Amino acid sequence: MEDFLKKAKFSSRVIANLKPKIKIDIMMQMAEHIEKNRDIIIEENAKDIELGRKNNLSYALLDRLLLDEKRILSMAEGIREIANLREPIGKILDGWVVPSGLKIEKVSVPIGVIGIIYESRPNVTSDTAALCFKSANVCVLKGGKEAENSNKIIATLLQEILIKNSLPSEIISLLPDNSREGVAKLIKMDKYVDLIIPRGGEALIRFVSQNSTVPVVKHDKGLCHIFIDESANIQSAIKISINAKCQRTGVCNAMETLLVHKNVASSVLPKLKKEYDNHKTKLLGCERTREIIDVETATKEDFYTEYLDNILSIKIVDSLDEAIEHINIHGSGHSDSILSENYSNSQKFLDEVDSACVYVNSSTRFTDGAEFGFGAEVGISTNKLHARGPMGINDLTTYKYKIYGNGNIKEQ
């Protein structure tokens, strides 16, 4: 592990000095190489899908795991989009002259070596590799065992382009020890690793956060809410609520709890139930909800649960303030939305809900690096430092101060 990370650390100096034009050219080669080898990727992914079925993975997790031709072409296009983003390194963020005559510049630089720990979705391998490469960082990737074959072939294809361009393969690499013990070693290697980004289940996030000596920016659970305000456009609210839960149930930006204002509950909930029944969504409701529609009882624990499945908790609230309080207590600080035609209510929701992404009259499914114009994201940070929300190339930089003098000496 230490020898591997030493090479990764050395490689960080190599990539930090690559010219922007060269990085773009290499990334275009990577995208083309992924496209040309899509049949091999599908073949390797099929092995993971077969193992997943044998291990009784849920439909939602199998969907996250699947790579078909469309998704692979989307991966390649994502690499191209990231390549064409504005160069994040070497930007002068600020500059000034101090009384001593020194000229000071604050300049963006790479973070260095970034360890990314993730589960299920193998497209994360290409997304995070591209984001790190564009921002001149080395990435050490640790995917889930359920996607081992898929991750390995994607990483190998990207490394082939690095080697073709006389660059160290360690710039993009999979952690050689794929076990829990391997992760435990990685997160203690602060001599060589500059940042850890865990994205996955609660147990993984907790383990990394509690044990890492490397700084951590966590992609925590996505317990997302939608609140249907009493002034909501009901037809639009139904459409958005179905999309937020059912469009893809196993992703972190899918809605897990629906809050409904008491004044519209009796009119909107029966219509919603009919639609959710069509999508075979399992509904759990508070006692007031169960007086209006026939659903199972939602426990206190359910309102703290990220299902990542076709299950939804529903609660009727008396006011906007109660909705905001519920979200701030039960939510994960990921993504929450209000459906309302009342400007003051919308602004209050935006100002007082303490989440990375707060929406008005929109599905939460848009919390995504590509949807935000970042090409992709290495994770959706629920931290407040140093990044929050979808993390793109600019969130994978830090800065240094460059100070220009002219024989300056400090006398006092």
C-alpha positions as MATLAB code, in Angstrom:
seq = 'MEDFLKKAKFSSRVIANLKPKIKIDIMMQMAEHIEKNRDIIIEENAKDIELGRKNNLSYALLDRLLLDEKRILSMAEGIREIANLREPIGKILDGWVVPSGLKIEKVSVPIGVIGIIYESRPNVTSDTAALCFKSANVCVLKGGKEAENSNKIIATLLQEILIKNSLPSEIISLLPDNSREGVAKLIKMDKYVDLIIPRGGEALIRFVSQNSTVPVVKHDKGLCHIFIDESANIQSAIKISINAKCQRTGVCNAMETLLVHKNVASSVLPKLKKEYDNHKTKLLGCERTREIIDVETATKEDFYTEYLDNILSIKIVDSLDEAIEHINIHGSGHSDSILSENYSNSQKFLDEVDSACVYVNSSTRFTDGAEFGFGAEVGISTNKLHARGPMGINDLTTYKYKIYGNGNIKEQ';
ca = [
       0.000    0.000    0.000;
       2.731    2.476    0.969;
       4.804    1.806   -2.171;
       1.693    2.244   -4.317;
       0.790    5.553   -2.644;
       4.391    6.818   -2.924;
       4.088    6.381   -6.695;
       0.703    8.126   -6.637;
       2.222   11.045   -4.726;
       5.091   11.312   -7.211;
       2.569   11.206  -10.074;
       0.735   14.192   -8.578;
       3.764   16.357   -9.404;
       3.712   15.104  -12.990;
       0.047   15.851  -13.645;
       0.232   19.210  -11.854;
       2.607   20.432  -14.563;
       0.606   19.286  -17.597;
      -0.482   22.080  -19.909;
      -4.263   22.565  -20.244;
      -4.206   21.756  -23.984;
      -2.426   18.450  -23.337;
      -4.959   17.489  -20.653;
      -7.834   18.194  -23.050;
      -6.234   16.120  -25.822;
      -5.638   13.158  -23.493;
      -9.207   13.286  -22.188;
     -10.566   13.258  -25.732;
      -8.495   10.120  -26.348;
      -9.940    8.592  -23.165;
     -13.508    9.268  -24.303;
     -12.862    7.718  -27.708;
     -11.168    4.682  -26.126;
     -14.188    4.107  -23.854;
     -16.544    4.289  -26.841;
     -14.468    1.932  -28.988;
     -14.311   -0.643  -26.209;
     -17.958   -0.502  -25.126;
     -18.540   -4.148  -26.021;
     -15.758   -5.225  -23.647;
     -17.191   -2.982  -20.906;
     -20.673   -4.488  -21.382;
     -19.140   -7.972  -21.253;
     -17.366   -7.273  -17.942;
     -20.405   -5.492  -16.523;
     -22.537   -8.551  -17.303;
     -20.353  -10.553  -14.896;
     -21.155   -8.066  -12.124;
     -24.863   -8.107  -12.949;
     -24.911  -11.920  -12.836;
     -23.157  -11.950   -9.441;
     -25.530   -9.246   -8.217;
     -28.550  -11.346   -9.103;
     -27.013  -14.365   -7.370;
     -26.459  -12.200   -4.282;
     -30.096  -10.994   -4.408;
     -29.305   -7.335   -5.002;
     -32.476   -5.235   -5.209;
     -33.795   -4.029   -8.550;
     -32.711   -0.475   -7.635;
     -29.123   -1.576   -6.916;
     -28.968   -3.660  -10.099;
     -30.143   -0.603  -12.018;
     -27.322    1.445  -10.482;
     -24.876   -1.286  -11.442;
     -25.969   -1.727  -15.061;
     -23.893   -0.381  -17.950;
     -25.605   -0.576  -21.332;
     -24.501    1.060  -24.579;
     -26.417    4.259  -23.853;
     -24.820    4.670  -20.426;
     -21.338    3.958  -21.769;
     -21.739    6.537  -24.535;
     -22.956    8.941  -21.857;
     -19.789    8.204  -19.843;
     -17.646    9.095  -22.853;
     -19.634   12.247  -23.509;
     -19.214   13.186  -19.846;
     -15.429   12.967  -20.220;
     -15.597   15.280  -23.260;
     -17.794   17.775  -21.428;
     -15.398   17.860  -18.474;
     -12.413   18.235  -20.822;
     -13.995   21.336  -22.376;
     -14.743   23.062  -19.084;
     -12.783   26.180  -18.229;
      -9.323   25.331  -16.854;
      -9.549   25.334  -13.015;
      -5.802   25.435  -12.277;
      -3.699   28.602  -12.240;
      -6.636   30.980  -11.876;
      -5.767   34.184  -10.026;
      -8.519   34.248   -7.416;
      -7.410   37.529   -5.875;
      -4.464   39.898   -5.967;
      -3.321   42.927   -4.041;
      -0.313   44.990   -2.942;
       0.450   45.387    0.793;
       2.117   48.414    2.440;
       5.529   46.705    2.391;
       5.351   46.683   -1.412;
       4.867   42.951   -1.755;
       2.546   41.897   -4.563;
       0.361   38.970   -3.451;
      -1.626   36.645   -5.681;
      -4.036   33.945   -4.524;
      -3.847   31.193   -7.167;
      -5.801   27.946   -7.607;
      -3.752   24.723   -7.452;
      -4.562   20.978   -7.364;
      -5.253   19.287   -4.030;
      -2.859   16.436   -4.867;
      -3.827   12.798   -4.247;
      -7.552   12.169   -3.747;
      -8.935    8.870   -2.501;
     -12.529    8.257   -3.608;
     -14.510    5.426   -2.016;
     -17.833    4.563   -3.623;
     -20.368    1.791   -4.169;
     -22.469    0.293   -6.969;
     -22.366    2.694   -9.918;
     -19.348    1.909  -12.166;
     -19.815    5.089  -14.204;
     -18.459    6.867  -11.097;
     -15.063    5.426  -12.067;
     -14.883    7.375  -15.325;
     -16.623   10.481  -13.954;
     -14.325   10.902  -10.968;
     -11.208   10.011  -12.965;
     -12.061   12.690  -15.542;
     -12.820   15.327  -12.915;
      -9.579   14.612  -11.072;
      -7.535   14.582  -14.280;
      -8.985   17.898  -15.471;
      -8.223   19.468  -12.078;
      -4.678   17.992  -12.185;
      -5.208   15.621   -9.262;
      -4.238   11.983   -8.892;
      -7.205    9.770   -8.011;
      -7.067    6.530   -6.054;
     -10.401    4.820   -6.623;
     -12.022    2.213   -4.417;
     -15.280    0.975   -5.908;
     -17.651   -1.573   -4.434;
     -17.020   -5.313   -4.835;
     -20.359   -5.624   -6.625;
     -18.877   -3.589   -9.549;
     -15.359   -5.000   -9.429;
     -15.174   -6.250  -13.034;
     -16.746   -3.095  -14.463;
     -14.500   -0.761  -12.493;
     -11.385   -2.721  -13.423;
     -11.993   -2.566  -17.175;
     -12.875    1.143  -17.120;
      -9.755    2.003  -15.099;
      -7.604   -0.180  -17.359;
      -8.874    1.577  -20.498;
      -8.132    5.003  -18.996;
      -4.666    3.865  -17.891;
      -3.913    2.625  -21.414;
      -4.313    6.196  -22.661;
      -2.073    7.525  -19.873;
       0.647    5.028  -20.781;
       0.236    5.827  -24.492;
       1.008    9.457  -23.608;
       4.040    8.530  -21.456;
       2.301    9.359  -18.183;
       2.324    7.286  -14.965;
      -0.617    4.872  -14.737;
      -0.904    5.797  -11.030;
      -2.548    9.105  -12.054;
      -5.772    7.078  -12.353;
      -5.726    3.842  -10.403;
      -7.819    1.445   -8.378;
      -6.835    0.775   -4.778;
      -4.812   -2.464   -4.956;
      -6.323   -3.826   -1.739;
     -10.096   -3.903   -2.269;
     -10.906   -5.144    1.247;
     -12.209   -3.253    4.281;
      -8.683   -3.517    5.676;
      -7.413   -1.822    2.502;
      -9.766    1.106    3.074;
      -8.690    1.267    6.727;
      -5.052    1.589    5.592;
      -5.809    4.143    2.876;
      -7.583    6.571    5.214;
      -4.577    6.577    7.560;
      -2.034    7.422    4.847;
      -2.036   11.197    5.382;
       1.622   11.342    4.343;
       0.625   10.510    0.767;
      -3.126   11.165    0.469;
      -4.502   14.711    0.664;
      -8.263   14.150    0.641;
     -10.731   11.291    1.067;
     -14.200   11.458   -0.505;
     -16.496    8.633    0.658;
     -19.819    8.210   -1.118;
     -22.082    5.336   -0.192;
     -24.082    3.887    2.686;
     -24.277    5.275    6.199;
     -21.977    2.579    7.608;
     -19.219    3.422    5.113;
     -19.496    7.170    5.727;
     -19.436    6.688    9.498;
     -16.427    4.354    9.369;
     -14.372    6.710    7.195;
     -15.350    9.867    9.108;
     -14.511    8.320   12.478;
     -11.243    6.657   11.485;
      -9.564    8.793    8.825;
      -6.466   10.861    9.573;
      -6.797   12.295    6.056;
      -9.242   15.230    5.642;
     -12.696   13.959    4.586;
     -15.412   15.539    2.457;
     -18.329   13.167    2.787;
     -21.078   12.354    0.333;
     -23.577   11.388    3.029;
     -27.025    9.902    2.615;
     -29.619   11.657    0.491;
     -32.723   11.897    2.655;
     -34.505   14.330    0.347;
     -37.891   15.993    0.947;
     -40.585   17.669   -1.084;
     -43.093   19.934    0.662;
     -46.429   20.601   -1.073;
     -47.462   24.018    0.202;
     -51.121   25.043    0.470;
     -50.618   27.409   -2.489;
     -49.084   24.745   -4.761;
     -50.304   24.125   -8.295;
     -51.758   20.673   -7.621;
     -51.343   19.298  -11.132;
     -47.694   20.374  -11.226;
     -47.127   19.136   -7.657;
     -48.332   15.643   -8.577;
     -46.092   15.519  -11.642;
     -43.018   16.688   -9.692;
     -43.685   14.387   -6.732;
     -43.940   11.336   -8.992;
     -40.759   12.271  -10.835;
     -38.783   12.906   -7.643;
     -39.626    9.451   -6.248;
     -40.114    7.189   -9.253;
     -37.881    8.352  -12.104;
     -34.933    6.501  -10.478;
     -35.602    5.203   -6.994;
     -32.095    4.045   -6.084;
     -30.231    7.363   -6.351;
     -29.299    9.815   -3.619;
     -31.310   12.740   -5.055;
     -34.607   10.832   -5.123;
     -37.299   11.977   -2.674;
     -37.676    9.817    0.440;
     -40.258   11.871    2.399;
     -43.227   13.861    1.120;
     -44.630   16.618    3.354;
     -48.120   17.935    2.586;
     -49.830   21.025    4.024;
     -53.007   20.091    5.898;
     -55.149   22.468    3.801;
     -54.484   20.564    0.552;
     -53.931   17.053    1.932;
     -57.481   15.792    1.309;
     -57.423   16.929   -2.315;
     -53.872   15.993   -3.325;
     -53.205   12.726   -1.448;
     -55.875   10.562   -3.186;
     -54.612   11.719   -6.585;
     -51.030   11.019   -5.585;
     -51.886    7.573   -4.261;
     -53.470    6.637   -7.576;
     -50.305    7.669   -9.419;
     -47.965    5.978   -6.936;
     -50.035    2.792   -7.148;
     -49.455    2.832  -10.900;
     -45.710    2.964  -10.181;
     -46.010    0.231   -7.503;
     -44.594    2.582   -4.871;
     -44.960    1.404   -1.282;
     -46.439    4.268    0.761;
     -46.019    4.787    4.514;
     -47.976    7.561    6.206;
     -48.521    9.371    9.480;
     -51.867    8.879   11.253;
     -53.420   11.931    9.569;
     -52.312   10.637    6.173;
     -53.891    7.238    6.935;
     -57.228    8.942    7.632;
     -57.255   10.131    4.008;
     -55.628    7.281    2.074;
     -55.112    3.579    2.787;
     -51.373    3.189    3.487;
     -49.185    1.452    6.037;
     -48.106    3.294    9.186;
     -44.883    5.308    9.026;
     -42.784    4.944   12.179;
     -40.537    7.644   13.646;
     -37.575    5.716   12.244;
     -39.053    5.808    8.730;
     -38.732    9.580    8.636;
     -34.980    9.209    9.237;
     -34.583    6.520    6.553;
     -32.990    6.802    3.117;
     -34.727    3.925    1.324;
     -32.931    3.988   -2.046;
     -35.947    1.959   -3.126;
     -39.513    2.434   -4.337;
     -40.781    3.370   -0.853;
     -42.047    6.763    0.323;
     -42.895    8.241    3.725;
     -45.701   10.819    3.853;
     -46.470   13.317    6.618;
     -49.144   16.017    6.884;
     -47.925   19.261    8.466;
     -49.832   22.248    9.814;
     -47.591   24.977    8.435;
     -44.535   25.972    6.436;
     -42.614   26.371    9.700;
     -43.413   22.790   10.690;
     -42.241   21.549    7.285;
     -38.945   23.435    7.606;
     -38.429   22.152   11.137;
     -39.124   18.569   10.067;
     -36.608   18.799    7.200;
     -33.891   20.362    9.354;
     -34.336   17.672   12.030;
     -34.820   14.577    9.850;
     -33.008   15.498    6.624;
     -29.412   14.852    5.629;
     -28.625   18.309    4.261;
     -28.715   17.035    0.678;
     -31.652   18.284   -1.436;
     -35.124   19.568   -0.519;
     -37.868   21.282   -2.491;
     -40.991   23.385   -1.898;
     -43.868   23.337   -4.363;
     -45.570   26.690   -3.941;
     -47.050   29.646   -5.802;
     -46.460   31.906   -2.781;
     -43.279   33.962   -3.230;
     -42.800   34.721    0.471;
     -43.204   31.049    1.434;
     -40.755   30.002   -1.264;
     -38.123   32.497   -0.123;
     -38.551   31.521    3.522;
     -38.033   27.867    2.564;
     -34.915   28.722    0.538;
     -33.477   30.792    3.380;
     -34.258   28.512    6.324;
     -33.832   24.934    5.077;
     -30.248   23.975    5.937;
     -29.374   21.839    2.915;
     -26.782   21.971    0.150;
     -29.437   22.271   -2.585;
     -32.823   23.890   -1.978;
     -35.411   24.044   -4.780;
     -38.640   25.846   -5.600;
     -41.180   24.097   -7.869;
     -38.734   21.451   -9.034;
     -37.889   17.802   -8.578;
     -34.855   17.110   -6.389;
     -33.529   14.839   -9.156;
     -31.562   17.752  -10.608;
     -28.919   17.657   -7.860;
     -26.245   16.309  -10.127;
     -22.925   17.580  -11.461;
     -23.955   17.202  -15.102;
     -27.297   18.983  -14.518;
     -25.442   21.832  -12.760;
     -23.121   22.246  -15.748;
     -20.100   20.595  -14.076;
     -19.916   17.647  -16.518;
     -20.166   15.238  -13.550;
     -19.362   15.249   -9.847;
     -17.048   13.302   -7.556;
     -19.803   13.343   -4.970;
     -22.542   15.498   -3.523;
     -21.042   16.904   -0.379;
     -23.213   17.268    2.701;
     -20.255   18.933    4.444;
     -20.114   22.676    4.852;
     -16.307   22.771    4.493;
     -14.549   22.820    2.087;
     -17.207   21.997   -0.505;
     -20.997   21.669   -0.467;
     -23.395   20.114   -2.967;
     -22.248   18.603   -6.291;
     -18.445   18.705   -6.362;
     -17.027   19.610   -9.757;
     -13.525   20.496  -10.901;
     -13.364   23.792   -9.001;
     -14.115   21.983   -5.736;
     -11.105   19.745   -6.381;
      -8.714   22.662   -6.107;
      -7.145   24.500   -3.224;
      -4.974   27.608   -3.456;
      -1.577   28.977   -2.677;
      -0.278   32.507   -2.253;
       2.375   33.699   -4.693;
       4.245   36.689   -3.318;
       6.436   38.916   -5.487;
       9.075   41.072   -3.785;
      11.866   43.407   -4.801;
      14.519   43.009   -2.132;
      11.946   43.296    0.669;
      13.148   42.709    4.224;
      11.116   42.902    7.444;
      12.579   45.393    9.860;
      10.130   45.283   12.769;
];
